[in-house]
XYZ file of C-alpha atoms in Angstrom:
197
model
C -93.454 49.689 11.838
C -90.037 49.189 13.902
C -87.114 47.826 12.172
C -84.424 46.280 14.228
C -80.909 45.220 14.356
C -79.495 41.785 16.156
C -75.864 41.117 16.020
C -74.389 37.362 16.450
C -71.684 36.710 18.652
C -68.918 39.439 17.933
C -66.884 36.908 20.752
C -63.423 36.722 20.820
C -63.212 33.150 20.304
C -65.092 33.777 16.651
C -62.123 36.307 15.561
C -57.999 36.039 15.066
C -56.944 34.646 18.134
C -59.436 32.781 19.271
C -60.408 29.359 19.711
C -62.397 29.050 16.339
C -61.301 31.423 14.954
C -63.154 33.218 11.562
C -60.718 34.449 9.075
C -61.209 38.633 8.607
C -63.151 38.773 12.211
C -62.116 41.435 13.904
C -62.608 43.692 10.786
C -66.060 43.045 10.780
C -66.023 43.526 15.252
C -64.703 47.154 14.047
C -67.376 47.696 10.913
C -70.378 46.132 12.926
C -69.145 48.970 16.335
C -69.349 51.847 13.661
C -72.779 50.450 12.058
C -73.911 50.538 15.518
C -73.143 54.000 15.953
C -74.178 55.411 12.584
C -77.713 54.316 12.265
C -78.789 52.816 16.885
C -81.994 54.608 17.317
C -81.979 55.729 13.983
C -81.943 53.007 10.872
C -83.151 50.877 13.930
C -85.272 51.553 17.018
C -83.453 49.028 17.802
C -80.232 46.433 18.646
C -79.400 43.613 20.825
C -76.786 41.008 20.497
C -76.450 37.575 20.528
C -73.420 35.724 22.514
C -72.475 31.781 22.891
C -72.671 31.398 26.899
C -71.570 27.797 26.889
C -71.126 25.887 30.608
C -71.881 22.336 29.224
C -72.936 21.742 25.862
C -72.231 18.343 25.611
C -70.860 16.965 22.274
C -70.966 20.387 20.856
C -67.707 20.317 22.096
C -65.461 18.334 20.478
C -61.623 16.801 20.407
C -62.473 15.667 16.478
C -64.775 18.100 15.898
C -66.755 18.570 12.284
C -66.719 21.707 11.919
C -71.137 21.880 11.842
C -71.747 20.344 15.015
C -69.056 19.651 16.590
C -66.149 22.774 17.169
C -63.121 23.368 19.670
C -63.926 24.227 23.480
C -65.610 27.979 23.086
C -66.736 31.089 23.879
C -67.299 28.960 28.236
C -68.749 31.106 31.055
C -66.541 33.460 32.661
C -63.519 32.781 30.084
C -61.642 35.689 28.426
C -63.459 34.201 24.666
C -66.764 34.414 25.850
C -66.524 37.875 25.978
C -67.690 40.168 22.857
C -64.738 41.647 20.574
C -62.225 44.315 22.203
C -63.542 46.533 18.666
C -67.175 45.759 19.464
C -67.565 45.602 23.105
C -67.520 49.374 23.469
C -71.067 49.303 20.977
C -72.822 47.573 23.721
C -70.821 49.343 27.456
C -72.069 52.218 25.858
C -76.343 51.545 25.496
C -76.754 51.635 21.913
C -77.285 48.093 22.510
C -79.971 47.272 24.105
C -80.308 44.049 25.056
C -77.567 40.414 25.075
C -79.320 37.262 23.963
C -77.271 34.544 25.425
C -77.228 30.954 23.836
C -76.396 27.479 24.494
C -75.243 26.924 28.424
C -76.091 23.272 28.066
C -76.583 23.129 23.804
C -75.262 23.801 20.399
C -77.814 26.513 20.008
C -76.301 27.848 17.052
C -79.668 30.608 16.365
C -79.821 34.004 18.775
C -83.862 33.125 18.789
C -82.957 29.805 21.049
C -81.515 32.511 23.034
C -82.842 34.567 25.905
C -81.284 37.945 27.873
C -80.532 38.678 31.514
C -84.436 38.240 32.600
C -85.282 34.690 30.882
C -86.834 36.640 28.222
C -87.083 34.910 24.636
C -85.372 37.030 21.127
C -88.621 36.698 19.552
C -90.886 37.710 22.295
C -88.475 41.022 23.488
C -88.754 41.822 19.700
C -92.395 41.716 19.379
C -93.165 43.467 22.513
C -91.220 46.672 21.513
C -93.836 46.042 17.705
C -90.974 44.372 15.626
C -91.840 43.484 12.400
C -88.336 43.928 10.402
C -85.014 42.070 11.283
C -81.105 42.597 10.366
C -78.382 40.418 10.823
C -75.333 40.929 10.987
C -71.493 39.121 12.739
C -70.290 35.890 12.580
C -70.319 33.262 11.049
C -73.015 33.998 8.199
C -72.991 30.645 7.265
C -73.289 29.073 10.998
C -75.050 31.172 13.572
C -76.256 34.199 11.613
C -77.659 32.041 9.090
C -79.179 30.111 11.566
C -80.236 33.199 13.187
C -82.379 34.655 10.073
C -83.462 31.708 9.065
C -84.596 31.076 12.326
C -86.328 34.353 12.163
C -88.541 33.828 9.169
C -89.743 31.432 10.914
C -90.869 33.350 13.742
C -92.300 35.651 11.534
C -90.536 38.600 11.113
C -89.129 39.734 7.406
C -84.745 39.596 7.493
C -82.382 40.827 6.248
C -78.919 39.972 5.905
C -76.182 42.642 5.608
C -73.561 40.452 4.059
C -71.376 43.274 4.107
C -71.631 43.370 8.057
C -70.873 39.327 8.078
C -68.286 37.300 7.816
C -67.797 33.317 6.993
C -66.331 30.363 7.924
C -65.278 28.993 3.606
C -66.620 29.743 0.681
C -68.747 27.010 -0.039
C -71.137 26.718 2.877
C -70.891 29.833 2.509
C -72.226 30.017 -0.915
C -74.966 27.156 0.095
C -76.242 29.649 2.611
C -76.676 32.016 0.706
C -79.318 29.607 -1.190
C -80.415 29.095 1.337
C -81.497 32.487 2.322
C -82.809 32.827 -1.102
C -85.178 29.827 -1.173
C -86.550 31.219 2.451
C -87.774 34.482 1.633
C -84.444 36.596 3.305
C -83.169 39.469 1.436
C -79.803 40.115 1.425
C -76.999 43.197 1.285
C -73.934 44.050 0.188
C -71.784 41.554 -0.864
C -69.883 38.841 1.961
C -66.303 38.754 2.141
C -64.520 36.010 0.163
C -63.449 33.749 3.525
C -61.114 31.782 3.514
């Protein structure tokens, strides 16, 4: 039995200075990079990362966003905002992240399980091919893409845990309701989530 770590959307546009910044994003990027350094190949047999990778996601981009289904333009393919945050990027370039899964080219696509790697392999298939049964999910943001990824992990048949001390939420209210969603779905949590806002 293998355990995998799924790192969600640690990208420039979701950290301070980006187009959809989450307070504490840069700090979480650093913490996740340290986690990867300490655990890749040991606590986690496989470590993967997801990336928002938008070309034309339709109504997901809006000049009047509701910040639930629509957002300002972000993580556009070929733009700096879509790149991994510099605090986290070395974990990817060092080879300690085994694969990157791109999501949302032409859709909102919040969940990492909607993404595919450079060969077009979906995340579910990639993990199953390597015998992964348990996954830990971390990243940005607890109440958006981390939430969607963890919920989809359970739907795909994986045992899932969200490590809250390596994730950051957008708002207190939505983060609290997300923790309720995790409990109802049987998703374990560990650590304490940084208080957003």
